[in-house]
PDB file of C-alpha atoms in Angstrom:
ATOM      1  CA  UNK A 152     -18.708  34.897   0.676  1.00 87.00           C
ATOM      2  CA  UNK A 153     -16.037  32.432   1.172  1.00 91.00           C
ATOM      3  CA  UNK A 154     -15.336  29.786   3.725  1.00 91.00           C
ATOM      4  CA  UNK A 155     -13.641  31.363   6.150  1.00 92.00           C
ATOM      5  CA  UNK A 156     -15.860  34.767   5.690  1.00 92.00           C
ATOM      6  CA  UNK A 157     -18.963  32.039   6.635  1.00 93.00           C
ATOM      7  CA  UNK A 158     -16.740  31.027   9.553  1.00 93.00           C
ATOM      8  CA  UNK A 159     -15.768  34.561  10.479  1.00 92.00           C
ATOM      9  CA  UNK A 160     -19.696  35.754  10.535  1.00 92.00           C
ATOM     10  CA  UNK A 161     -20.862  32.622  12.009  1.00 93.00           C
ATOM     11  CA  UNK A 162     -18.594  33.283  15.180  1.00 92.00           C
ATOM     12  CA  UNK A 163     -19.757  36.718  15.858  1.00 92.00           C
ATOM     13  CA  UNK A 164     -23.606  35.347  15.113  1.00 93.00           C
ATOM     14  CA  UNK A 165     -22.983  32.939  18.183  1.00 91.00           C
ATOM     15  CA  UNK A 166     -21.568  35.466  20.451  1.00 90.00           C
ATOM     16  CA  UNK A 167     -23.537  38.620  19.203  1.00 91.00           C
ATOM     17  CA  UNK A 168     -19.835  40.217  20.183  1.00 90.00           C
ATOM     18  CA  UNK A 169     -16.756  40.802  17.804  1.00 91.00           C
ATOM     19  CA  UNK A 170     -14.534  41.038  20.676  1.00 91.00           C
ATOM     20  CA  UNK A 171     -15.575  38.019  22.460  1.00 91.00           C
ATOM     21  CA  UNK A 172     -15.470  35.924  18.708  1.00 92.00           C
ATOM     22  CA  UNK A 173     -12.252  37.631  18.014  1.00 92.00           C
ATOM     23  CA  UNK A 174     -10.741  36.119  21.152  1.00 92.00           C
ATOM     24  CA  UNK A 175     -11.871  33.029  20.438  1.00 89.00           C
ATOM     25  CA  UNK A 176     -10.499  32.695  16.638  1.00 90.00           C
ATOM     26  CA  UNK A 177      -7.227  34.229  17.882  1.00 90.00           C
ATOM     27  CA  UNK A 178      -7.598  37.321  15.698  1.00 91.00           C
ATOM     28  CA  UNK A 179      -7.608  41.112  16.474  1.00 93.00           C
ATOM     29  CA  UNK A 180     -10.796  42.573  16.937  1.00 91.00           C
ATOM     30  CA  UNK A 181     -10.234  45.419  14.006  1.00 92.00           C
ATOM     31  CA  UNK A 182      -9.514  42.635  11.855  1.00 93.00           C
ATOM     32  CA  UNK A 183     -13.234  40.767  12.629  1.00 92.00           C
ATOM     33  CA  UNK A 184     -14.943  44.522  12.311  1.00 92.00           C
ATOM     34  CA  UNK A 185     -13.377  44.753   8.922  1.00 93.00           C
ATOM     35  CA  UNK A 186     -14.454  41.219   7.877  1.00 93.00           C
ATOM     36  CA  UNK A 187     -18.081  42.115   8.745  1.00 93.00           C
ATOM     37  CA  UNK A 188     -18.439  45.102   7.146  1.00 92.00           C
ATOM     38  CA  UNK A 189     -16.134  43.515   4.155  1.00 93.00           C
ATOM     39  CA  UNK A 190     -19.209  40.962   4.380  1.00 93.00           C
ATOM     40  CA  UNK A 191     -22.264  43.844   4.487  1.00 92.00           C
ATOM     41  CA  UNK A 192     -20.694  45.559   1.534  1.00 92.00           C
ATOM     42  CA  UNK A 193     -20.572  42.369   0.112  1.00 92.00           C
ATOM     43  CA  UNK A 194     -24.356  41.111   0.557  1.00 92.00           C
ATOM     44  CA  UNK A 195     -26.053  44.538   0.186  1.00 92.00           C
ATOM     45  CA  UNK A 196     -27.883  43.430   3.571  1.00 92.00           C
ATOM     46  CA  UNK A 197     -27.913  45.479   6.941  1.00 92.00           C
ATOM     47  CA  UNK A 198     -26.972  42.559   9.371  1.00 92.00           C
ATOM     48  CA  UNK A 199     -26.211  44.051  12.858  1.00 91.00           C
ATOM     49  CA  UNK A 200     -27.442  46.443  14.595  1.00 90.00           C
ATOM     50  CA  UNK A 201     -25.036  48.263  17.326  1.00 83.00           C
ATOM     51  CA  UNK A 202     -26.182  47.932  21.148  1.00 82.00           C
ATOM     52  CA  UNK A 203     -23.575  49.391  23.059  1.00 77.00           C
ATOM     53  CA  UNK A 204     -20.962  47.090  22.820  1.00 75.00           C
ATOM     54  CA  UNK A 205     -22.785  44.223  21.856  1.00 80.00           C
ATOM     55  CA  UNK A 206     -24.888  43.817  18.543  1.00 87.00           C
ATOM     56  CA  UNK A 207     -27.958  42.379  17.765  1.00 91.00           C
ATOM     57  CA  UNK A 208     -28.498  40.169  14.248  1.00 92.00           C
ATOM     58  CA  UNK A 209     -31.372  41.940  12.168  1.00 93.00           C
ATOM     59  CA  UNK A 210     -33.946  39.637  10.214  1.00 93.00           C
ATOM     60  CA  UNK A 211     -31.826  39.714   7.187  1.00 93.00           C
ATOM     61  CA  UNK A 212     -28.575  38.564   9.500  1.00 92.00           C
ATOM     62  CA  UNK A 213     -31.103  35.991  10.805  1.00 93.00           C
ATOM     63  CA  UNK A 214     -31.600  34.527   6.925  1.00 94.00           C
ATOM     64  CA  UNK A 215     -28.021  34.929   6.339  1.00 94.00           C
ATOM     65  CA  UNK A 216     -27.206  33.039   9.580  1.00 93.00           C
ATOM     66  CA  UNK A 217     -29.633  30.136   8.547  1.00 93.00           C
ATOM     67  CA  UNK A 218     -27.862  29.647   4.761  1.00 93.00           C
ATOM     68  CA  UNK A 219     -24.217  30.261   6.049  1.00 92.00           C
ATOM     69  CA  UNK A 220     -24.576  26.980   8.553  1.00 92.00           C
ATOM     70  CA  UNK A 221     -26.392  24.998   6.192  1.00 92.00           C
ATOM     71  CA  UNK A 222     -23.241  26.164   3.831  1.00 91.00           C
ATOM     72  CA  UNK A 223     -20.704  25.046   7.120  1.00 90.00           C
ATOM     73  CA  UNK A 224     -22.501  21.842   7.828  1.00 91.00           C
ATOM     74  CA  UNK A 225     -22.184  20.683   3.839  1.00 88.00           C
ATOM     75  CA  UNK A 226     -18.501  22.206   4.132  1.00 87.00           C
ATOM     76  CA  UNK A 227     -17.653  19.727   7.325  1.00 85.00           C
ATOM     77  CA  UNK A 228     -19.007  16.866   5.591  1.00 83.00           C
ATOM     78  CA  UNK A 229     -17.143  17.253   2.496  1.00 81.00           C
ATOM     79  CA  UNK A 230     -13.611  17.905   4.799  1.00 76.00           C
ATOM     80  CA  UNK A 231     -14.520  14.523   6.523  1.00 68.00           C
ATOM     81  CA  UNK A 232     -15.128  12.800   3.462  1.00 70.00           C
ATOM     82  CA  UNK A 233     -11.611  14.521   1.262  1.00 67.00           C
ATOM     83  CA  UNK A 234     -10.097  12.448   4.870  1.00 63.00           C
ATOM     84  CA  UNK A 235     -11.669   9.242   4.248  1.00 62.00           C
ATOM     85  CA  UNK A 236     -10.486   9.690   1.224  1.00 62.00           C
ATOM     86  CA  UNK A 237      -6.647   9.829   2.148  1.00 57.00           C
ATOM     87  CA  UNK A 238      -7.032   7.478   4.684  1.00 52.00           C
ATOM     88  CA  UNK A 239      -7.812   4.986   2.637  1.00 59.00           C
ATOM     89  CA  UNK A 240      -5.000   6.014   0.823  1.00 58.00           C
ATOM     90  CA  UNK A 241      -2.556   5.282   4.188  1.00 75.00           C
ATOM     91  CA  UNK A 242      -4.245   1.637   3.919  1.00 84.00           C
ATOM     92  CA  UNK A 243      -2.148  -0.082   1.578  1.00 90.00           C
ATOM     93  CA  UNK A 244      -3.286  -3.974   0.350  1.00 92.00           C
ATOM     94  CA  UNK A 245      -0.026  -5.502  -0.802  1.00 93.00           C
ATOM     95  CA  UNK A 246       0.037  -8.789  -2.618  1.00 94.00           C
ATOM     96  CA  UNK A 247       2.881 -11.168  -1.539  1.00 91.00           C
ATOM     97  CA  UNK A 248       3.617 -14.691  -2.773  1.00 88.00           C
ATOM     98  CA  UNK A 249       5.429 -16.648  -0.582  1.00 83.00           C
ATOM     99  CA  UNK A 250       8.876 -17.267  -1.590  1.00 84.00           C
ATOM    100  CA  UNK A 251       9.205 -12.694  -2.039  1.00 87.00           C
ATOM    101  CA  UNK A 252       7.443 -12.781   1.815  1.00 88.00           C
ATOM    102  CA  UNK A 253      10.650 -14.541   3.140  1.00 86.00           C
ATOM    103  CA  UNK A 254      12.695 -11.479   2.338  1.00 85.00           C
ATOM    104  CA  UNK A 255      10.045  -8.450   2.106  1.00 90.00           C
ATOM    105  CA  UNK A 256       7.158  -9.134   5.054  1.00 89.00           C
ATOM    106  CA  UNK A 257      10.286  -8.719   7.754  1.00 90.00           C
ATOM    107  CA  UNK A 258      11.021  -5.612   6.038  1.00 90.00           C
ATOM    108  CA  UNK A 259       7.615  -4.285   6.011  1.00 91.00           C
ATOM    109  CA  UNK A 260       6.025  -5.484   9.352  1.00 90.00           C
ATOM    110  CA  UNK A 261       9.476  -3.971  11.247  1.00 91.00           C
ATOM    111  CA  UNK A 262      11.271  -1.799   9.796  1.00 93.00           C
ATOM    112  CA  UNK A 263       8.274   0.364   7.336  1.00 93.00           C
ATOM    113  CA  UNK A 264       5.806   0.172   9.952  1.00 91.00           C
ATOM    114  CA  UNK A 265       8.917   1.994  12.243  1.00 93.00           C
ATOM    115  CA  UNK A 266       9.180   4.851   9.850  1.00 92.00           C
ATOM    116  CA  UNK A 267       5.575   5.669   9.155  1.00 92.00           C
ATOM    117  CA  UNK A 268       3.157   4.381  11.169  1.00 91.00           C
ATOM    118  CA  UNK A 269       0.538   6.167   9.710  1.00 87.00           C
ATOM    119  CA  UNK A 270       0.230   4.042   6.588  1.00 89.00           C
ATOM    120  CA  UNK A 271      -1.833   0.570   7.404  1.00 89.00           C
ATOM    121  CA  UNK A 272      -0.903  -2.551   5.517  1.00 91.00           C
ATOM    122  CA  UNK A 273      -3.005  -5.071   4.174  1.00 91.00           C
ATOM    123  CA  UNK A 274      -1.126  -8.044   3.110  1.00 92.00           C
ATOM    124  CA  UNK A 275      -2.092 -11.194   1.570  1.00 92.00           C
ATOM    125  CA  UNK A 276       0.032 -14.415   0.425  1.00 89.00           C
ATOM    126  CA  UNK A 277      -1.314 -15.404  -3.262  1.00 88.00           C
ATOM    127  CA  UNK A 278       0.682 -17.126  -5.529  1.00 81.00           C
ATOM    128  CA  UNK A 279       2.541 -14.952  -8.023  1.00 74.00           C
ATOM    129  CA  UNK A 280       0.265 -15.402 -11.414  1.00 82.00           C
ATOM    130  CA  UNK A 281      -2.301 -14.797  -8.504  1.00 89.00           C
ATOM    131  CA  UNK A 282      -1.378 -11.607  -7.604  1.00 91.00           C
ATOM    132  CA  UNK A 283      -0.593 -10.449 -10.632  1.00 91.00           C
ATOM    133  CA  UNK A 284      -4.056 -10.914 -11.925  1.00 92.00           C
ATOM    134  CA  UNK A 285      -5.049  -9.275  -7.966  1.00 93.00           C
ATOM    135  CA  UNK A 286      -3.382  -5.897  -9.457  1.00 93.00           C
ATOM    136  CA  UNK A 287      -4.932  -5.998 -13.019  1.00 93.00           C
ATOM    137  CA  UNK A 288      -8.080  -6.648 -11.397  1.00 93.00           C
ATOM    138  CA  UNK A 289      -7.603  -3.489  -8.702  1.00 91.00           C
ATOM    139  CA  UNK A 290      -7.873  -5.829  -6.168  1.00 93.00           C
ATOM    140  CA  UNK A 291      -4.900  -4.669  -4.328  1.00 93.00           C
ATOM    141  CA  UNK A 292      -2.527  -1.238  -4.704  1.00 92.00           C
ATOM    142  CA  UNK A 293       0.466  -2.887  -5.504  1.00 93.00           C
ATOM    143  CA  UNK A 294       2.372  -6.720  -5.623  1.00 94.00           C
ATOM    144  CA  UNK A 295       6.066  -7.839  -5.094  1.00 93.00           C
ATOM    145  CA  UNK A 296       6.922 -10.700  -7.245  1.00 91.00           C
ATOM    146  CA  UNK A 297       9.308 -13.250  -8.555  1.00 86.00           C
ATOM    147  CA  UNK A 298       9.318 -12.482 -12.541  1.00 82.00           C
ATOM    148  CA  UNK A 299       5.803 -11.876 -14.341  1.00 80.00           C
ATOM    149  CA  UNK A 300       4.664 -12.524 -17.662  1.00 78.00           C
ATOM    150  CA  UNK A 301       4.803  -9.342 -19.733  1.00 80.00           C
ATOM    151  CA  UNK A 302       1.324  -7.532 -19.613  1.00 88.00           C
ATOM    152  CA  UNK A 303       0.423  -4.655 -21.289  1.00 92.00           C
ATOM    153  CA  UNK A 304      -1.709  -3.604 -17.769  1.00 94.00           C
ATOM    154  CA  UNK A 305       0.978  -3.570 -15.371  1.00 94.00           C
ATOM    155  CA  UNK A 306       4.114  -1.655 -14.720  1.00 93.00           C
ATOM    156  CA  UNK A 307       7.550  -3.817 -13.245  1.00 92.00           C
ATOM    157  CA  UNK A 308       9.846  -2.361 -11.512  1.00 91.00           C
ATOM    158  CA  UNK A 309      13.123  -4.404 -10.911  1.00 90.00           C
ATOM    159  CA  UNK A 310      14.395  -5.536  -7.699  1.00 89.00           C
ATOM    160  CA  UNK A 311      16.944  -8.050  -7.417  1.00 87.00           C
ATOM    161  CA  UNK A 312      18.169 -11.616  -9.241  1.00 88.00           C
ATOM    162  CA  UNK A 313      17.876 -14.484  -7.223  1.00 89.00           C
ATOM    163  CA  UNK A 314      19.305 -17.390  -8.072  1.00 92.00           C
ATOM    164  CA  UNK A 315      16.576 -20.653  -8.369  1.00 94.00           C
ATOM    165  CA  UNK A 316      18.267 -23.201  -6.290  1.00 94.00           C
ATOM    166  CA  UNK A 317      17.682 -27.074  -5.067  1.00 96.00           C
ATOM    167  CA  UNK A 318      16.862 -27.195  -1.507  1.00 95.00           C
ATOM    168  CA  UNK A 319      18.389 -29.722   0.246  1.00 95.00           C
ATOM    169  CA  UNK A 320      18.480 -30.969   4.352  1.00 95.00           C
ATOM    170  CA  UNK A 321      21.289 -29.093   5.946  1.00 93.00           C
ATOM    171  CA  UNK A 322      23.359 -32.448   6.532  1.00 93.00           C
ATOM    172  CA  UNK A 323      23.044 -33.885   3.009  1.00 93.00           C
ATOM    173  CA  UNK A 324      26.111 -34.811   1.312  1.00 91.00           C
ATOM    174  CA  UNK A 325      25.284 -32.206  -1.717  1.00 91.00           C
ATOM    175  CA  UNK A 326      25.402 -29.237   0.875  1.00 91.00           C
ATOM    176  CA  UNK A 327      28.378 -27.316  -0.236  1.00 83.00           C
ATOM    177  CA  UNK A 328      28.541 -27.875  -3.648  1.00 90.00           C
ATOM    178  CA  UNK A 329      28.475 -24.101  -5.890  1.00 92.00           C
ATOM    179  CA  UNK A 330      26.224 -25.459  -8.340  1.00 94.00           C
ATOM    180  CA  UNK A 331      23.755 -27.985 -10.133  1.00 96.00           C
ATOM    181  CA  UNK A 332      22.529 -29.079 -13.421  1.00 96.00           C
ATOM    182  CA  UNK A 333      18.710 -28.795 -13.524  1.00 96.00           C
ATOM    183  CA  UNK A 334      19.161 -32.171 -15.054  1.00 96.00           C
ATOM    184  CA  UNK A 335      21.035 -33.696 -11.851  1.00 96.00           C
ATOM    185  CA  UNK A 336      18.576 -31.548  -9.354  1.00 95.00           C
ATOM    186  CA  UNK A 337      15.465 -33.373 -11.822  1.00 95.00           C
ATOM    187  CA  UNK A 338      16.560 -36.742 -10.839  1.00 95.00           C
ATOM    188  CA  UNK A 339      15.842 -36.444  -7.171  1.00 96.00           C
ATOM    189  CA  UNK A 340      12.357 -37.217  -5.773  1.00 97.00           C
ATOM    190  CA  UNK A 341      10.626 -33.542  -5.679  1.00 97.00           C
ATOM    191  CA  UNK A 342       8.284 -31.121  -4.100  1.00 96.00           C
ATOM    192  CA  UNK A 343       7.253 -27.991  -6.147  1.00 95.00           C
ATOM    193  CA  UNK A 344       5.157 -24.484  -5.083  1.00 92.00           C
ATOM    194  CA  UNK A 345       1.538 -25.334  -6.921  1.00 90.00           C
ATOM    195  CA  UNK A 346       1.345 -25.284 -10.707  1.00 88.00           C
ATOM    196  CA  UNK A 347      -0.055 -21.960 -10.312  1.00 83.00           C
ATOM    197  CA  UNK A 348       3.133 -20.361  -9.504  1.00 86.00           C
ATOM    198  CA  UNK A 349       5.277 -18.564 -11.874  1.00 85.00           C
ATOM    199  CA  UNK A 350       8.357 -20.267 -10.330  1.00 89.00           C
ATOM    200  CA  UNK A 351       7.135 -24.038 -11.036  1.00 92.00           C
ATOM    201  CA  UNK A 352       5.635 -22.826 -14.592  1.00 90.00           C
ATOM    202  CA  UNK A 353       9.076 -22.064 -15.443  1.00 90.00           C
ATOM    203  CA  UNK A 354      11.053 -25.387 -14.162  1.00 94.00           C
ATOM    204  CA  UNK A 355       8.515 -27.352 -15.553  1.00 95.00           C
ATOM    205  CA  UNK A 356       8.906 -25.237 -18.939  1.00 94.00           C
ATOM    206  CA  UNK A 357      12.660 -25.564 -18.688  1.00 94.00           C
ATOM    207  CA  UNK A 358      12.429 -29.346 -18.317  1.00 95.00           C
ATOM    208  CA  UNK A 359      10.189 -30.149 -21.532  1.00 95.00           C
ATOM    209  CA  UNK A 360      12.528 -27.749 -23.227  1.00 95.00           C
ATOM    210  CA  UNK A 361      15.771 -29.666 -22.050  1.00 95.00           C
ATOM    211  CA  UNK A 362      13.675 -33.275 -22.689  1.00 96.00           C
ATOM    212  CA  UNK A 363      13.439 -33.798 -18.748  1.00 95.00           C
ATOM    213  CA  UNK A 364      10.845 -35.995 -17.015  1.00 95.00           C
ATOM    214  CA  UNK A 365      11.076 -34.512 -13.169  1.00 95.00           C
ATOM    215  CA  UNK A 366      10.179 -36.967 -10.356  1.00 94.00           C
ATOM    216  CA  UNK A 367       7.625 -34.744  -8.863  1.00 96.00           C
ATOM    217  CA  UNK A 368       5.566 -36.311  -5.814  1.00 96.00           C
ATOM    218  CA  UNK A 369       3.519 -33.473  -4.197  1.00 95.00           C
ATOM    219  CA  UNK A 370       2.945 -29.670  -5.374  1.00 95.00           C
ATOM    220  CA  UNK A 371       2.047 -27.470  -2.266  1.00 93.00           C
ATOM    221  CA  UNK A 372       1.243 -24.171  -1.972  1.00 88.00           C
ATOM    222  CA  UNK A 373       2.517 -23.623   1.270  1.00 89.00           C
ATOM    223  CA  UNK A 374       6.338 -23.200   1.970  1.00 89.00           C
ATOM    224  CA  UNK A 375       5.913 -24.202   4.886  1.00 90.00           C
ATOM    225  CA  UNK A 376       5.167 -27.670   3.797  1.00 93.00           C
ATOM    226  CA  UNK A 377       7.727 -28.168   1.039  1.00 93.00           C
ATOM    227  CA  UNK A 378      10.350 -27.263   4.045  1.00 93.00           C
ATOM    228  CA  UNK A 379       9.146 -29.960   6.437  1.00 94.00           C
ATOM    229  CA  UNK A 380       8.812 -32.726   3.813  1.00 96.00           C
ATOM    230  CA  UNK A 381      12.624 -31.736   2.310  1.00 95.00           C
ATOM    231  CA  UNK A 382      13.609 -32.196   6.483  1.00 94.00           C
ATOM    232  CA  UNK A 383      12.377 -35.142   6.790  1.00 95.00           C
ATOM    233  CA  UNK A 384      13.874 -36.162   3.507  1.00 94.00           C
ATOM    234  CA  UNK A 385      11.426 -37.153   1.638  1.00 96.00           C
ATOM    235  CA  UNK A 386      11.748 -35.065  -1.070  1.00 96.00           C
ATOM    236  CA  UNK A 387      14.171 -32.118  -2.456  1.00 97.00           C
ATOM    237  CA  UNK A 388      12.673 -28.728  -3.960  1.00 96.00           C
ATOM    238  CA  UNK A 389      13.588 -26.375  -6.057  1.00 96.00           C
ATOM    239  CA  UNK A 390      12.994 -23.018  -4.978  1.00 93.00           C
ATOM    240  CA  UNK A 391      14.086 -19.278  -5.352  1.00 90.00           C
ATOM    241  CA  UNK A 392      17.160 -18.995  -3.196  1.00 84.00           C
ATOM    242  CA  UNK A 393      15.635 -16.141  -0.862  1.00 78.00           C
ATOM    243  CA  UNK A 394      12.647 -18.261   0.027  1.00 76.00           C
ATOM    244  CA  UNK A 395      14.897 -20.868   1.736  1.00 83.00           C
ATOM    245  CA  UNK A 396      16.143 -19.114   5.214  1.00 78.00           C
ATOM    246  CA  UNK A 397      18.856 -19.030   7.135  1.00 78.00           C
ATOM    247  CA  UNK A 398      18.721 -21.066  10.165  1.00 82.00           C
ATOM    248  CA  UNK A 399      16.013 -23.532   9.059  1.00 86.00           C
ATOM    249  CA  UNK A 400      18.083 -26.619   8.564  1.00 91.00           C
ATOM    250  CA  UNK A 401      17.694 -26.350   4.727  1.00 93.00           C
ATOM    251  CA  UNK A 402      20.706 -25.634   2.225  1.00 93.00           C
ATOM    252  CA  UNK A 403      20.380 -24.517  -1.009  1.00 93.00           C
ATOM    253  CA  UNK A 404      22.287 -24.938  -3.678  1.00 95.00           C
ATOM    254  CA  UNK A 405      22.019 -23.110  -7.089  1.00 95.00           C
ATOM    255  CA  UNK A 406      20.858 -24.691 -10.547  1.00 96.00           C
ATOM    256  CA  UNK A 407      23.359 -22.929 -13.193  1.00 95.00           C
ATOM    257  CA  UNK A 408      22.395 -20.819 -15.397  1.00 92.00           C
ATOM    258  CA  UNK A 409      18.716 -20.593 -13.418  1.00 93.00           C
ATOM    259  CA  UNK A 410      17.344 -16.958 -11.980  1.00 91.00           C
ATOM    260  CA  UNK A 411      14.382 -15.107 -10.897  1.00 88.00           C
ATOM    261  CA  UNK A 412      14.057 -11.738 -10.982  1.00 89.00           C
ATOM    262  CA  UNK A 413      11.895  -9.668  -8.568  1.00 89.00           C
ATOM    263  CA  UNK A 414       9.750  -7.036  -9.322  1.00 91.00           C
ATOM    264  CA  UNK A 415       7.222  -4.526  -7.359  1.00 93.00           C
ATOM    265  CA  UNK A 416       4.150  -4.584 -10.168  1.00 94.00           C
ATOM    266  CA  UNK A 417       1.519  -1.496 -10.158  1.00 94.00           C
ATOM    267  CA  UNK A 418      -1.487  -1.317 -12.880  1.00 94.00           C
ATOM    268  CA  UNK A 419      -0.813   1.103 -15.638  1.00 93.00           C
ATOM    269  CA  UNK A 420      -2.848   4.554 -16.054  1.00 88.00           C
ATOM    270  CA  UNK A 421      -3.520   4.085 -12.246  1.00 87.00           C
ATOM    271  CA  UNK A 422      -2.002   6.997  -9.841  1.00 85.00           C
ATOM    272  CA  UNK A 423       0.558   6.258  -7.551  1.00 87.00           C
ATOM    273  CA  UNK A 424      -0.561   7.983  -4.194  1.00 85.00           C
ATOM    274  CA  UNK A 425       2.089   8.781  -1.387  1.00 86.00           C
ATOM    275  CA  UNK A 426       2.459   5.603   0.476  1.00 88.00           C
ATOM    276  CA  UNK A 427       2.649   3.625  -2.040  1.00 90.00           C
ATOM    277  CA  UNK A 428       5.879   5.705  -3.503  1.00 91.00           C
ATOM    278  CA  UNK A 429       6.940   5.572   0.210  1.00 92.00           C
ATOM    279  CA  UNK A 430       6.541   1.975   0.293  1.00 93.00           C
ATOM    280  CA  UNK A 431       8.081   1.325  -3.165  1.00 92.00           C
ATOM    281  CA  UNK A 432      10.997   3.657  -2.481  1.00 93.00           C
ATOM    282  CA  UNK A 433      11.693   1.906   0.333  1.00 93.00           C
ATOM    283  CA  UNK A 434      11.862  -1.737  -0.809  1.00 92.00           C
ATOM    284  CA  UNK A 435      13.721  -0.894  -4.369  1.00 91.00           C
ATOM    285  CA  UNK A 436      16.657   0.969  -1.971  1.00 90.00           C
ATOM    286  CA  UNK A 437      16.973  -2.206   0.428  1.00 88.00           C
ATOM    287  CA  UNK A 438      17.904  -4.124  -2.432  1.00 84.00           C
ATOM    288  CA  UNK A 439      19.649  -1.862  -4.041  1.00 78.00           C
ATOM    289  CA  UNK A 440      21.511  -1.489  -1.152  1.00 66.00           C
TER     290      UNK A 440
END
């Protein structure tokens, strides 16, 4: 017997009538006649006897009855569990360093959750070496990053170029300008993301390549800080240019020849379940675009 036989001779058990449990399935009655007796050639067992129009179960239906719901009850379990299973897959955790948030958590918290609300998002703010690690270790589905050292773990998938840029008050007299040396943008007073970050790994590398001894006086980990103390200028920063917005009294001006990449980073050999193509497919085309 297969599920839906189980399902079929369960129904007419309950109602000891094939009309009555063919109205309630929403079948014909010839067609639930044709499944029982389908079932009794099946089995080999005599299950109903024929009172008028109703039927009563014999012993054997009885003990058939008995191991066909302990068969449903198993069956239910194992559907609720296969949909635990894909709901888990509609919660996504996404790893998101804070300069790539500027740009991508608008995009995700409006505009994704718009189009499919069905798929939850989990989101936390490492720092990029952070989150890397955070996919190699499983810890999250997926990351969006600014570059990432080459692992042999993770899959990158390009985004955009960014240009790494020296942010500046709004009203200072370098506003304006197309460009900087890193060696002029070096000599100011400075505020960098925490060593940990791929970004300040990579000015700091530039530097001791180029022989250059930057002035810096605080690393942060939080934007949020590096844009209050360049306000109240105290300091200048370098950042990536998309994690200096519009409207926040900051400028920024590029460093030549300086860029970041970004990239959306999954682990390798790991499957890539529905959302997480939805959500991928989604970011890569608004940069694209």
């Amino acid at each position: 017997m297969n599920i839906q036989q189980m399902q079929y001779y369960a129904e007419v058990c309950r109602y000891e009538n094939v009309t009555r449990a063919a109205e309630t399935m929403h079948m014909s009655q010839s067609t639930l006649s044709l499944a029982m007796k389908n079932i009794e050639e099946e089995t080999g067992l005599n299950l109903f006897r024929h009172v008028g129009r109703n039927i009563q179960i014999t012993e054997d239906g009885h003990a058939l009855l008995h191991e066909v719901e302990s068969m449903l009850k198993h069956f239910k379990r194992f559907e609720g569990s296969v949909r635990e299973i894909a709901h888990r897959h509609n919660r996504l955790q996404i790893a998101l360093p804070s300069q790539i948030a500027t740009v991508i958590l608008p995009l995700l918290l409006e505009e994704f959750r718009k189009l499919h609300p069905e798929i939850e998002l989990e989101i936390t703010e490492p720092a990029g070496g952070e989150a890397l690690d955070m996919v190699e270790r499983e810890e999250v589905d997926l990351a969006f990053v600014h570059d990432a050292d080459d692992r042999p773990t993770l899959t990158l998938r390009k985004l955009s170029d960014w240009p790494i840029c020296l942010c500046v008050p709004a009203d200072h007299e370098l506003t304006g300008q197309n460009s900087i040396s890193l060696a002029k943008a070096t000599a100011y007073p400075l505020v960098l993301l925490g060593r940990n970050f791929i970004l300040t790994h990579e000015i700091l590398e530039k530097c001791r390549k180029q022989k250059l001894t930057p002035q810096v006086l605080h690393y942060s980990p939080h934007l949020s800080t590096i844009w209050n103390i360049v306000r109240q200028k105290i300091a200048f920063s370098i950042l990536t240019g998309n994690g200096i917005p519009a409207g926040s009294g900051l400028a920024a001006i590029p460093i030549k020849g300086l860029f970041q990449r970004g990239f959306v980073v999954t682990k390798k050999g790991r499957q890539i379940y529905a959302g997480e193509r939805l959500l991928i497919d989604f970011v890569r085309q608004k940069f694209k675009a």
